[in-house]
Short mmCIF file of C-alpha atoms and ligand atoms in Angstrom, two decimals:
data_model
loop_
_atom_site.label_atom_id
_atom_site.label_comp_id
_atom_site.label_asym_id
_atom_site.label_seq_id
_atom_site.Cartn_x
_atom_site.Cartn_y
_atom_site.Cartn_z
CA UNK A 3 271.10 -184.16 42.90
CA UNK A 4 267.35 -183.48 43.70
CA UNK A 5 265.75 -186.03 45.99
CA UNK A 6 262.08 -185.62 45.46
CA UNK A 7 261.06 -188.29 48.01
CA UNK A 8 262.65 -186.64 50.89
CA UNK A 9 260.06 -184.36 52.32
CA UNK A 10 259.65 -182.17 55.47
CA UNK A 11 256.71 -180.63 56.82
CA UNK A 12 257.00 -177.31 58.83
CA UNK A 13 253.96 -176.05 60.74
CA UNK A 14 253.78 -172.51 61.95
CA UNK A 15 251.92 -172.41 65.22
CA UNK A 16 253.97 -169.91 67.46
CA UNK A 17 251.73 -166.84 67.05
CA UNK A 18 249.53 -165.72 69.90
CA UNK A 19 246.20 -165.45 67.79
CA UNK A 20 245.65 -162.19 69.76
CA UNK A 21 242.10 -161.64 68.34
CA UNK A 22 240.96 -165.06 69.66
CA UNK A 23 241.09 -163.42 73.18
CA UNK A 24 241.82 -166.87 74.66
CA UNK A 25 243.77 -168.68 77.39
CA UNK A 26 243.93 -171.42 75.01
CA UNK A 27 246.54 -171.08 72.17
CA UNK A 28 244.82 -170.38 68.87
CA UNK A 29 245.93 -173.57 67.26
CA UNK A 30 244.46 -175.67 70.05
CA UNK A 31 240.94 -174.33 69.47
CA UNK A 32 238.65 -177.47 68.52
CA UNK A 33 236.85 -177.71 65.39
CA UNK A 34 234.58 -180.86 64.71
CA UNK A 35 236.87 -183.25 66.26
CA UNK A 36 240.11 -182.03 66.00
CA UNK A 37 242.13 -178.86 66.97
CA UNK A 38 243.09 -176.37 64.10
CA UNK A 39 246.64 -177.85 64.49
CA UNK A 40 245.25 -181.35 64.25
CA UNK A 41 243.47 -180.49 61.03
CA UNK A 42 246.62 -179.13 59.49
CA UNK A 43 248.75 -182.03 60.50
CA UNK A 44 245.92 -184.37 58.97
CA UNK A 45 246.01 -182.47 55.69
CA UNK A 46 249.87 -182.97 55.62
CA UNK A 47 249.87 -186.73 56.68
CA UNK A 48 249.57 -188.30 53.16
CA UNK A 49 252.68 -186.46 52.30
CA UNK A 50 254.51 -189.10 54.48
CA UNK A 51 257.03 -186.60 55.40
CA UNK A 52 260.30 -187.92 57.02
CA UNK A 53 260.13 -185.00 59.47
CA UNK A 54 257.51 -182.89 60.79
CA UNK A 55 258.41 -179.75 62.49
CA UNK A 56 256.07 -177.59 64.47
CA UNK A 57 257.20 -174.22 65.43
CA UNK A 58 255.69 -173.26 68.86
CA UNK A 59 255.89 -170.21 70.82
CA UNK A 60 252.74 -168.87 72.71
CA UNK A 61 251.36 -171.67 74.84
CA UNK A 62 254.35 -173.72 73.97
CA UNK A 63 253.93 -176.09 76.72
CA UNK A 64 250.22 -176.83 75.92
CA UNK A 65 250.91 -177.13 72.19
CA UNK A 66 253.86 -179.60 73.00
CA UNK A 67 251.59 -181.69 75.15
CA UNK A 68 249.09 -181.82 72.49
CA UNK A 69 251.46 -182.89 69.93
CA UNK A 70 252.63 -185.74 72.10
CA UNK A 71 249.11 -186.99 71.98
CA UNK A 72 248.25 -186.41 68.37
CA UNK A 73 251.56 -186.58 66.43
CA UNK A 74 254.38 -187.89 68.70
CA UNK A 75 256.58 -188.25 65.73
CA UNK A 76 256.68 -184.41 65.32
CA UNK A 77 259.44 -182.30 66.75
CA UNK A 78 258.32 -179.20 68.52
CA UNK A 79 260.74 -176.17 67.81
CA UNK A 80 260.60 -173.19 70.14
CA UNK A 81 260.42 -169.69 68.62
CA UNK A 82 260.84 -167.74 71.76
CA UNK A 83 259.98 -164.47 70.17
CA UNK A 84 257.57 -164.08 67.27
CA UNK A 85 259.93 -162.23 64.81
CA UNK A 86 257.89 -163.29 61.60
CA UNK A 87 256.99 -166.20 59.57
CA UNK A 88 260.53 -166.22 57.86
CA UNK A 89 262.21 -166.14 61.19
CA UNK A 90 259.85 -169.06 62.27
CA UNK A 91 261.03 -171.21 59.39
CA UNK A 92 264.57 -170.45 59.71
CA UNK A 93 264.35 -171.60 63.31
CA UNK A 94 262.58 -174.82 62.20
CA UNK A 95 265.15 -175.75 59.52
CA UNK A 96 267.97 -175.03 61.85
CA UNK A 97 266.50 -177.91 63.91
CA UNK A 98 266.81 -180.41 61.06
CA UNK A 99 270.03 -179.50 59.31
CA UNK A 100 270.28 -182.97 57.57
CA UNK A 101 267.05 -182.55 55.60
CA UNK A 102 267.11 -182.01 51.77
CA UNK A 103 264.41 -182.25 49.14
CA UNK A 104 261.16 -180.63 49.64
CA UNK A 105 259.97 -178.70 52.67
CA UNK A 106 256.22 -178.02 52.94
CA UNK A 107 255.33 -174.97 54.97
CA UNK A 108 251.82 -174.72 56.39
CA UNK A 109 250.39 -171.92 58.47
CA UNK A 110 248.82 -173.37 61.65
CA UNK A 111 245.54 -171.87 61.13
CA UNK A 112 243.99 -173.12 57.89
CA UNK A 113 241.96 -176.05 59.11
CA UNK A 114 239.84 -176.36 56.01
CA UNK A 115 242.90 -177.33 53.83
CA UNK A 116 242.52 -180.77 52.27
CA UNK A 117 245.07 -183.37 51.91
CA UNK A 118 244.36 -183.52 48.02
CA UNK A 119 245.22 -179.79 47.83
CA UNK A 120 248.62 -180.13 49.62
CA UNK A 121 249.45 -183.14 47.64
CA UNK A 122 248.58 -181.23 44.25
CA UNK A 123 250.71 -178.36 45.43
CA UNK A 124 253.68 -180.62 46.20
CA UNK A 125 253.21 -182.46 42.93
CA UNK A 126 253.07 -179.31 40.78
CA UNK A 127 256.27 -178.10 42.72
CA UNK A 128 258.41 -181.09 42.37
CA UNK A 129 257.06 -181.72 38.81
CA UNK A 130 258.33 -178.35 37.68
CA UNK A 131 261.58 -178.47 39.70
CA UNK A 132 260.59 -175.08 41.27
CA UNK A 133 262.73 -173.48 44.02
CA UNK A 134 259.34 -172.47 45.65
CA UNK A 135 255.68 -172.83 44.84
CA UNK A 136 252.93 -170.96 46.80
CA UNK A 137 249.28 -172.04 47.12
CA UNK A 138 247.08 -169.07 46.03
CA UNK A 139 243.36 -168.38 45.82
CA UNK A 140 241.01 -166.12 44.31
CA UNK A 141 238.89 -164.67 47.23
CA UNK A 142 235.84 -162.56 47.28
CA UNK A 143 237.37 -160.44 50.20
CA UNK A 144 241.22 -160.37 50.27
CA UNK A 145 241.34 -158.00 53.29
CA UNK A 146 244.32 -158.53 55.61
CA UNK A 147 245.97 -161.13 53.41
CA UNK A 148 249.30 -161.22 51.36
CA UNK A 149 248.52 -160.52 47.67
CA UNK A 150 250.10 -162.42 44.68
CA UNK A 151 251.77 -159.94 42.29
CA UNK A 152 252.36 -161.18 38.76
CA UNK A 153 254.03 -159.71 35.91
CA UNK A 154 252.67 -159.02 32.47
CA UNK A 155 253.23 -162.57 31.40
CA UNK A 156 251.25 -163.88 34.52
CA UNK A 157 254.54 -165.04 36.26
CA UNK A 158 254.83 -164.48 40.21
CA UNK A 159 256.89 -161.35 40.89
CA UNK A 160 256.45 -161.19 44.58
CA UNK A 161 254.06 -161.71 47.48
CA UNK A 162 253.15 -158.29 49.02
CA UNK A 163 251.54 -157.96 52.56
CA UNK A 164 248.43 -155.82 52.53
CA UNK A 165 250.02 -153.28 55.01
CA UNK A 166 253.17 -152.77 52.60
CA UNK A 167 250.99 -152.95 49.35
CA UNK A 168 250.32 -150.06 46.93
CA UNK A 169 246.75 -149.22 46.29
CA UNK A 170 246.96 -151.09 43.02
CA UNK A 171 248.41 -154.14 44.69
CA UNK A 172 245.57 -153.94 47.35
CA UNK A 173 243.00 -154.40 44.47
CA UNK A 174 244.20 -157.72 43.70
CA UNK A 175 241.94 -160.60 44.78
CA UNK A 176 244.53 -163.43 44.35
CA UNK A 177 245.89 -164.06 47.83
CA UNK A 178 248.86 -166.22 49.49
CA UNK A 179 247.05 -168.85 51.34
CA UNK A 180 250.08 -169.47 53.62
CA UNK A 181 250.86 -172.93 52.33
CA UNK A 182 254.12 -173.45 50.34
CA UNK A 183 256.40 -175.97 49.05
CA UNK A 184 260.19 -175.04 48.88
CA UNK A 185 263.36 -176.68 47.77
CA UNK A 186 265.00 -176.84 51.16
CA UNK A 187 268.55 -175.82 49.85
CA UNK A 188 267.41 -172.72 48.03
CA UNK A 189 264.96 -171.74 50.82
CA UNK A 190 267.79 -171.88 53.33
CA UNK A 191 269.86 -169.78 51.38
CA UNK A 192 267.13 -167.11 50.87
CA UNK A 193 266.09 -167.04 54.34
CA UNK A 194 269.56 -165.91 55.29
CA UNK A 195 268.88 -162.83 53.24
CA UNK A 196 265.69 -161.79 54.52
CA UNK A 197 265.29 -158.05 55.78
CA UNK A 198 262.98 -156.71 58.28
CA UNK A 199 262.32 -153.72 56.20
CA UNK A 200 258.61 -153.66 56.16
CA UNK A 201 255.72 -152.23 58.16
CA UNK A 202 255.92 -154.81 60.93
CA UNK A 203 259.70 -155.07 61.12
CA UNK A 204 259.29 -158.88 60.86
CA UNK A 205 261.25 -161.43 58.67
CA UNK A 206 258.42 -162.34 56.23
CA UNK A 207 258.59 -165.78 54.72
CA UNK A 208 256.77 -164.39 51.78
CA UNK A 209 259.69 -162.17 50.93
CA UNK A 210 261.59 -165.42 49.92
CA UNK A 211 259.49 -165.46 46.57
CA UNK A 212 260.76 -162.11 45.50
CA UNK A 213 264.38 -162.98 46.46
CA UNK A 214 264.11 -166.12 44.42
CA UNK A 215 262.66 -164.36 41.57
CA UNK A 216 265.44 -161.68 41.49
CA UNK A 217 267.90 -164.51 41.44
CA UNK A 218 266.36 -166.01 38.48
CA UNK A 219 265.10 -169.14 40.21
CA UNK A 220 262.04 -170.81 38.98
CA UNK A 221 259.06 -170.15 41.35
CA UNK A 222 255.44 -171.28 40.89
CA UNK A 223 251.79 -170.35 41.86
CA UNK A 224 249.46 -173.19 42.52
CA UNK A 225 245.92 -171.98 42.60
CA UNK A 226 243.38 -173.90 44.80
CA UNK A 227 240.41 -175.08 43.26
CA UNK A 228 238.17 -173.88 46.02
CA UNK A 229 239.24 -170.82 48.04
CA UNK A 230 237.24 -171.95 51.14
CA UNK A 231 240.16 -174.37 51.80
CA UNK A 232 242.36 -171.57 52.37
CA UNK A 233 240.42 -169.59 54.99
CA UNK A 234 242.31 -168.79 57.98
CA UNK A 235 240.99 -168.14 61.37
CA UNK A 236 241.74 -165.09 63.41
CA UNK A 237 238.88 -164.53 65.88
CA UNK A 238 236.04 -166.63 67.18
CA UNK A 239 233.57 -165.26 64.79
CA UNK A 240 235.83 -166.78 61.93
CA UNK A 241 236.27 -169.87 63.85
CA UNK A 242 232.45 -170.26 63.96
CA UNK A 243 232.15 -169.64 60.31
CA UNK A 244 234.80 -172.39 59.58
CA UNK A 245 232.94 -174.63 61.76
CA UNK A 246 229.76 -174.04 59.60
CA UNK A 247 231.72 -174.63 56.53
CA UNK A 248 233.42 -177.82 57.67
CA UNK A 249 229.87 -179.01 58.94
CA UNK A 250 228.37 -178.55 55.55
CA UNK A 251 231.39 -180.47 53.95
CA UNK A 252 231.24 -183.46 56.41
CA UNK A 253 227.46 -183.69 55.98
CA UNK A 254 227.56 -183.45 52.25
CA UNK A 255 230.20 -186.30 52.14
CA UNK A 256 227.99 -188.67 54.48
CA UNK A 257 224.89 -187.96 52.44
CA UNK A 258 226.64 -188.74 49.29
CA UNK A 259 227.66 -192.09 50.85
CA UNK A 260 223.87 -193.01 51.53
CA UNK A 261 223.22 -191.51 54.99
CA UNK A 262 220.03 -189.42 55.42
CA UNK A 263 220.61 -186.34 57.30
CA UNK A 264 217.28 -184.74 57.96
CA UNK A 265 218.42 -181.16 59.00
CA UNK A 266 222.11 -180.55 57.98
CA UNK A 267 222.16 -177.30 59.50
CA UNK A 268 221.64 -178.85 62.87
CA UNK A 269 223.63 -181.89 62.52
CA UNK A 270 227.32 -181.67 63.67
CA UNK A 271 229.48 -184.58 62.74
CA UNK A 272 233.05 -184.61 63.87
CA UNK A 273 235.50 -185.43 61.16
CA UNK A 274 236.58 -188.49 63.35
CA UNK A 275 233.10 -189.97 63.38
CA UNK A 276 231.56 -192.76 60.99
CA UNK A 277 228.22 -193.10 59.88
CA UNK A 278 226.96 -196.23 57.90
CA UNK A 279 224.87 -196.32 54.90
CA UNK A 280 221.15 -195.84 55.39
CA UNK A 281 221.34 -194.50 58.75
CA UNK A 282 218.99 -191.65 59.55
CA UNK A 283 220.28 -188.53 61.45
CA UNK A 284 217.53 -186.30 62.87
CA UNK A 285 217.73 -182.72 63.75
CA UNK A 286 220.05 -181.28 66.61
CA UNK A 287 222.27 -184.18 66.58
CA UNK A 288 226.01 -184.24 67.34
CA UNK A 289 228.34 -187.25 66.57
CA UNK A 290 231.37 -186.55 68.34
CA UNK A 291 234.99 -188.25 68.72
CA UNK A 292 235.14 -191.83 67.48
CA UNK A 293 231.48 -192.30 67.43
CA UNK A 294 230.27 -194.88 64.94
CA UNK A 295 226.55 -195.11 63.67
CA UNK A 296 225.63 -198.31 62.13
CA UNK A 297 223.73 -199.09 59.01
CA UNK A 298 219.85 -198.28 59.38
CA UNK A 299 220.17 -196.92 62.81
CA UNK A 300 218.08 -193.94 63.58
CA UNK A 301 219.63 -191.26 65.71
CA UNK A 302 218.01 -188.13 66.95
CA UNK A 303 216.24 -185.59 67.23
CA UNK A 304 218.27 -184.08 69.99
CA UNK A 305 220.86 -186.60 70.48
CA UNK A 306 224.70 -186.17 71.44
CA UNK A 307 226.96 -189.18 71.07
CA UNK A 308 230.63 -188.99 72.04
CA UNK A 309 232.99 -191.86 71.40
CA UNK A 310 229.87 -194.08 71.21
CA UNK A 311 229.10 -197.07 68.91
CA UNK A 312 225.59 -197.50 67.80
CA UNK A 313 224.75 -200.87 66.10
CA UNK A 314 222.71 -201.51 62.96
CA UNK A 315 218.94 -200.61 63.16
CA UNK A 316 219.32 -199.29 66.69
CA UNK A 317 217.22 -196.25 67.72
CA UNK A 318 218.65 -193.31 69.90
CA UNK A 319 216.10 -190.45 70.73
CA UNK A 320 216.71 -187.35 72.72
CA UNK A 321 219.57 -188.76 74.74
CA UNK A 322 223.24 -188.15 75.70
CA UNK A 323 225.85 -190.94 75.45
CA UNK A 324 229.57 -190.93 76.29
CA UNK A 325 232.08 -193.89 75.48
CA UNK A 326 229.03 -196.33 75.45
CA UNK A 327 228.00 -199.15 73.06
CA UNK A 328 224.30 -199.59 71.75
CA UNK A 329 223.84 -203.13 70.17
CA UNK A 330 222.24 -203.82 67.06
CA UNK A 331 218.36 -203.11 67.18
CA UNK A 332 218.48 -201.68 70.69
CA UNK A 333 216.55 -198.72 71.60
CA UNK A 334 217.71 -195.62 73.77
CA UNK A 335 215.58 -192.91 75.12
CA UNK A 336 213.84 -190.41 75.03
CA UNK A 337 215.91 -188.86 77.79
CA UNK A 338 218.47 -191.35 78.42
CA UNK A 339 221.98 -190.89 79.59
CA UNK A 340 224.54 -193.47 78.82
CA UNK A 341 227.97 -193.11 80.49
CA UNK A 342 231.30 -194.74 79.92
CA UNK A 343 231.13 -198.47 79.46
CA UNK A 344 227.40 -198.71 79.39
CA UNK A 345 227.04 -201.59 76.91
CA UNK A 346 223.59 -202.66 75.43
CA UNK A 347 223.32 -205.96 73.83
CA UNK A 348 221.32 -206.58 70.83
CA UNK A 349 217.60 -205.45 71.15
CA UNK A 350 218.20 -204.20 74.56
CA UNK A 351 215.97 -201.28 75.78
CA UNK A 352 216.97 -198.21 77.93
CA UNK A 353 213.96 -195.92 78.34
CA UNK A 354 213.05 -192.61 79.72
CA UNK A 355 215.06 -190.90 82.44
CA UNK A 356 217.38 -193.82 82.64
CA UNK A 357 221.02 -193.44 83.54
CA UNK A 358 223.49 -196.40 82.88
CA UNK A 359 227.13 -196.57 83.75
CA UNK A 360 229.75 -199.22 83.46
CA UNK A 361 227.14 -201.97 82.97
CA UNK A 362 226.31 -204.62 80.54
CA UNK A 363 222.68 -204.86 79.74
CA UNK A 364 221.92 -208.33 78.03
CA UNK A 365 220.22 -209.00 74.72
CA UNK A 366 216.42 -208.06 74.86
CA UNK A 367 216.76 -206.86 78.51
CA UNK A 368 214.60 -203.78 79.35
CA UNK A 369 215.13 -200.82 81.76
CA UNK A 370 212.35 -198.65 80.59
CA UNK A 371 211.80 -196.01 83.00
CA UNK A 372 213.40 -193.83 85.86
CA UNK A 373 216.18 -196.04 86.80
CA UNK A 374 219.85 -195.87 87.67
CA UNK A 375 222.03 -198.79 86.45
CA UNK A 376 225.47 -198.59 87.65
CA UNK A 377 228.36 -201.36 87.78
CA UNK A 378 225.77 -204.05 86.91
CA UNK A 379 225.42 -207.11 84.82
CA UNK A 380 222.08 -207.58 83.66
CA UNK A 381 221.16 -210.81 81.87
CA UNK A 382 219.29 -211.47 78.59
CA UNK A 383 215.64 -210.68 78.61
CA UNK A 384 215.53 -209.33 82.13
CA UNK A 385 213.01 -206.79 82.95
CA UNK A 386 213.93 -203.91 85.38
CA UNK A 387 210.96 -202.12 86.73
CA UNK A 388 210.47 -198.50 86.88
CA UNK A 389 212.58 -196.63 89.60
CA UNK A 390 214.95 -199.41 90.24
CA UNK A 391 218.17 -198.08 91.72
CA UNK A 392 221.37 -200.15 91.45
CA UNK A 393 223.00 -198.98 94.64
CA UNK A 394 226.73 -199.41 93.61
CA UNK A 395 228.51 -197.02 95.98
CA UNK A 396 228.98 -197.42 99.82
CA UNK A 397 230.66 -193.95 100.28
CA UNK A 398 234.12 -195.36 99.75
CA UNK A 399 233.99 -198.29 97.19
CA UNK A 400 231.92 -199.18 94.06
CA UNK A 401 230.39 -202.74 94.08
CA UNK A 402 228.67 -204.88 91.23
CA UNK A 403 225.27 -206.20 91.10
CA UNK A 404 224.45 -209.15 88.67
CA UNK A 405 220.80 -209.90 87.46
CA UNK A 406 220.35 -213.18 85.74
CA UNK A 407 218.84 -213.93 82.54
CA UNK A 408 214.96 -213.32 82.35
CA UNK A 409 214.95 -212.14 86.03
CA UNK A 410 212.00 -209.71 86.94
CA UNK A 411 212.72 -206.72 89.21
CA UNK A 412 209.56 -204.91 90.36
CA UNK A 413 209.26 -201.22 90.61
CA UNK A 414 210.90 -198.81 93.10
CA UNK A 415 213.45 -201.47 94.20
CA UNK A 416 217.02 -201.09 95.52
CA UNK A 417 219.50 -203.56 94.48
CA UNK A 418 222.38 -202.98 97.19
CA UNK A 419 225.65 -204.21 95.71
CA UNK A 420 227.37 -206.45 95.82
CA UNK A 421 224.35 -208.67 95.26
CA UNK A 422 223.11 -211.04 92.77
CA UNK A 423 219.60 -211.89 91.57
CA UNK A 424 219.51 -215.16 89.99
CA UNK A 425 218.27 -216.25 86.66
CA UNK A 426 214.60 -216.27 86.37
CA UNK A 427 214.33 -214.83 90.11
CA UNK A 428 211.65 -212.05 90.88
CA UNK A 429 211.94 -209.26 93.31
CA UNK A 430 208.97 -207.74 94.77
CA UNK A 431 208.18 -203.99 94.02
CA UNK A 432 209.48 -201.68 96.69
CA UNK A 433 212.19 -204.18 98.08
CA UNK A 434 215.58 -203.04 99.11
CA UNK A 435 217.71 -206.34 98.15
CA UNK A 436 220.94 -206.64 100.03
CA UNK A 437 221.25 -210.42 99.91
CA UNK A 438 221.47 -212.76 97.03
CA UNK A 439 218.18 -213.98 95.54
CA UNK A 440 218.59 -217.64 94.21
CA UNK A 441 217.49 -218.63 90.75
CA UNK A 442 213.60 -218.79 90.41
CA UNK A 443 213.11 -217.40 93.96
CA UNK A 444 211.15 -214.29 94.92
CA UNK A 445 213.19 -211.80 96.93
CA UNK A 446 210.95 -209.26 98.93
CA UNK A 447 211.71 -207.02 101.82
CA UNK A 448 208.57 -205.00 102.17
CA UNK A 449 207.24 -204.41 105.77
CA UNK A 450 203.64 -205.63 106.07
CA UNK A 451 201.04 -203.04 105.20
CA UNK A 452 198.41 -201.67 107.80
CA UNK A 453 195.32 -199.51 106.93
CA UNK A 454 194.43 -197.81 109.99
CA UNK A 455 190.58 -197.21 109.82
CA UNK A 456 189.31 -193.78 110.47
CA UNK A 457 192.74 -192.12 110.80
CA UNK A 458 191.90 -189.24 108.50
CA UNK A 459 188.58 -188.45 110.26
CA UNK A 460 190.49 -188.43 113.67
CA UNK A 461 193.79 -186.76 112.82
CA UNK A 462 192.88 -184.57 109.78
CA UNK A 463 189.38 -183.41 110.49
CA UNK A 464 187.89 -180.63 108.41
CA UNK A 465 190.21 -181.30 105.40
CA UNK A 466 189.03 -182.19 101.82
CA UNK A 467 190.50 -185.63 102.56
CA UNK A 468 188.29 -186.09 105.40
CA UNK A 469 185.29 -184.84 103.66
CA UNK A 470 186.03 -187.18 100.57
CA UNK A 471 186.37 -190.11 102.95
CA UNK A 472 183.11 -189.53 104.80
CA UNK A 473 181.25 -189.28 101.44
CA UNK A 474 182.65 -192.62 100.27
CA UNK A 475 182.03 -194.37 103.68
CA UNK A 476 178.45 -193.21 103.83
CA UNK A 477 177.87 -194.28 100.22
CA UNK A 478 179.04 -197.82 100.92
CA UNK A 479 177.94 -198.19 104.60
CA UNK A 480 175.19 -200.41 103.57
CA UNK A 481 177.12 -202.92 101.61
CA UNK A 482 177.58 -206.40 103.20
CA UNK A 483 181.55 -206.11 102.57
CA UNK A 484 181.73 -202.98 104.43
CA UNK A 485 179.93 -204.48 107.50
CA UNK A 486 182.22 -207.42 107.77
CA UNK A 487 185.43 -205.41 107.26
CA UNK A 488 188.24 -205.42 109.86
CA UNK A 489 189.48 -202.39 111.58
CA UNK A 490 193.12 -203.06 110.33
CA UNK A 491 193.90 -204.87 107.11
CA UNK A 492 197.12 -206.46 105.94
CA UNK A 493 199.65 -209.05 106.60
CA UNK A 494 202.80 -210.53 105.03
CA UNK A 495 201.08 -212.98 102.80
CA UNK A 496 199.27 -210.10 100.95
CA UNK A 497 202.44 -208.26 99.80
CA UNK A 498 204.99 -210.80 99.11
CA UNK A 499 203.48 -213.01 96.16
CA UNK A 500 204.91 -212.99 92.54
CA UNK A 501 201.59 -211.59 91.30
CA UNK A 502 202.15 -208.83 93.54
CA UNK A 503 205.50 -207.98 92.24
CA UNK A 504 204.20 -208.52 88.59
CA UNK A 505 201.23 -206.14 89.08
CA UNK A 506 203.30 -203.27 90.20
CA UNK A 507 206.01 -203.62 87.72
CA UNK A 508 205.71 -201.89 84.38
CA UNK A 509 206.55 -203.34 80.89
C1 UD1 B 625 250.58 -164.74 56.57
C2 UD1 B 625 251.18 -164.29 55.19
C3 UD1 B 625 250.12 -163.74 54.24
C4 UD1 B 625 249.15 -164.86 53.97
C5 UD1 B 625 248.38 -165.09 55.29
C6 UD1 B 625 247.43 -166.37 55.01
C7 UD1 B 625 253.44 -163.72 56.06
C8 UD1 B 625 254.46 -162.57 56.17
N1 UD1 B 625 252.16 -163.40 55.59
O1 UD1 B 625 249.90 -163.54 57.08
O2 UD1 B 625 250.82 -163.43 53.02
O3 UD1 B 625 248.21 -164.18 53.08
O4 UD1 B 625 249.53 -165.68 56.26
O5 UD1 B 625 246.76 -166.64 56.19
O6 UD1 B 625 253.89 -164.89 56.05
N2 UD1 B 625 253.79 -167.37 63.13
C9 UD1 B 625 254.80 -167.99 63.83
N3 UD1 B 625 255.91 -167.18 64.18
C10 UD1 B 625 255.89 -165.85 63.78
C11 UD1 B 625 254.94 -165.29 63.12
C12 UD1 B 625 253.68 -166.21 62.73
O7 UD1 B 625 254.92 -169.19 64.09
O8 UD1 B 625 256.88 -165.28 64.19
C13 UD1 B 625 252.61 -168.36 62.67
C14 UD1 B 625 251.30 -167.98 63.22
O9 UD1 B 625 251.06 -168.72 64.33
C15 UD1 B 625 250.34 -168.50 62.11
C16 UD1 B 625 251.25 -168.35 60.80
O10 UD1 B 625 252.44 -168.28 61.22
O11 UD1 B 625 249.94 -169.79 62.31
C17 UD1 B 625 250.90 -167.14 59.97
O12 UD1 B 625 251.10 -165.95 60.80
P1 UD1 B 625 250.26 -164.68 60.85
O13 UD1 B 625 250.83 -163.68 61.90
O14 UD1 B 625 248.72 -165.34 61.02
O15 UD1 B 625 250.43 -164.10 59.37
P2 UD1 B 625 249.27 -163.33 58.64
O16 UD1 B 625 249.54 -161.94 58.85
O17 UD1 B 625 248.11 -164.01 58.72
MG1 MG B 626 247.00 -165.11 59.95
#
């Protein structure tokens, strides 16, 4: 009794990928948000397989650890020695003796494969009641690949590896993509009959087709509409080529949903990221991981966003963000660095050379220039002057700072945590604040200023500064103000006032 709804997926991922020349197993190389293996498993996911088996070998521990993260339901089966693709599938099926129905086998290194194509292959296979169906493609350059050999009536005769092929067979441009659907029972039977009588002395999965044909079993060929989907990856040059192809596919899909991508060749959007309608993505921009860019937001040029959410109509310019949230209408950059748990509320502004970490920046609050904001809560409409440092680390522990709603922090201020600046409070420029500033108060810690008259003439004689001072002094020597001047100016009352803080803060 055929049981078409029982499905098993087997992914072959034990090979070394020698030509990658990499400490990382080939199938773990990343490609726009997923590993090669992750892409293959994603393409197979809609099959809703009852069992998924991944054959691991080279770098088995790393591949197993990755599987635990991305596909905990999958079973990893160890192929200690890589004796061929047929051997690998045999070991996989030995681990799941109970399965029946259809088994889909996918080489681990075909990351551009789309779920629709796998589904169409399985549908054709099950619809025709075939013993085995191979995904084939017409390619411009078949070098190194197995060829589909058909008889005079166009029926599959066998699949021949290039190294075992005759010159006439090598001229064929229809290749085996390395993706197959099989009836499990007939596959098991054929796998038991594989020989190693070939150039590599391996058990070839592809030989199953010739064996089934000889036994009079029905086998099929399903031709992929787009051969690009079947491209494998053997070295890093090919990997870069696949990355460009996937980039173009992803960008085209977003543009068709109403996203403007101004320079698609320099825009790299992970397959796991989302961009909403009428967003504009400018040159040299990377949207990585689980990043979401909201409707009408403008991102770029020169922006990298990793696992970051950008709200509607926000702007992010020449900046880097990791695990951050940018509220609707907020603005970031140029040259800002948002670190994990930086959360900007609606219309907040983070400006130039500003770093924000683990902090909430309230609605409409501004941190426009040259500041570090760490472990802080900044209230709505607060204004943080240039070169404000939230001093969050005492060498052992991190502490929080709270700045109240509409508070005003003058430039070049240290807020030494734990500390709180109350709502509507001001802090004078140049202060080091280590005690709470009550709501509406002015916090100031500056030492009184002194101006020591004639210091340059006495201590730096003969310098350009001394000459400039002397010219200025002789030019103003006759003014009444100069004649009444004191030798030393300054006092606490001249530096602490709110107007002083305001004058020296920036907007
Ligand atoms: C294979 C096919 C070839 C097809 C090509 C498509 C065979 C004999 N040939 O060739 O017809 O055109 O894929 O890319 O199958 N693997 C194991 N264990 C092994 C050997 C391989 O897990 O013992 C895995 C590899 O990690 C890889 C996949 O199987 O993911 C394919 O193996 P590879 O050596 O790349 O086969 P090809 O020579 O490319
Ligand atoms: Mg290969």
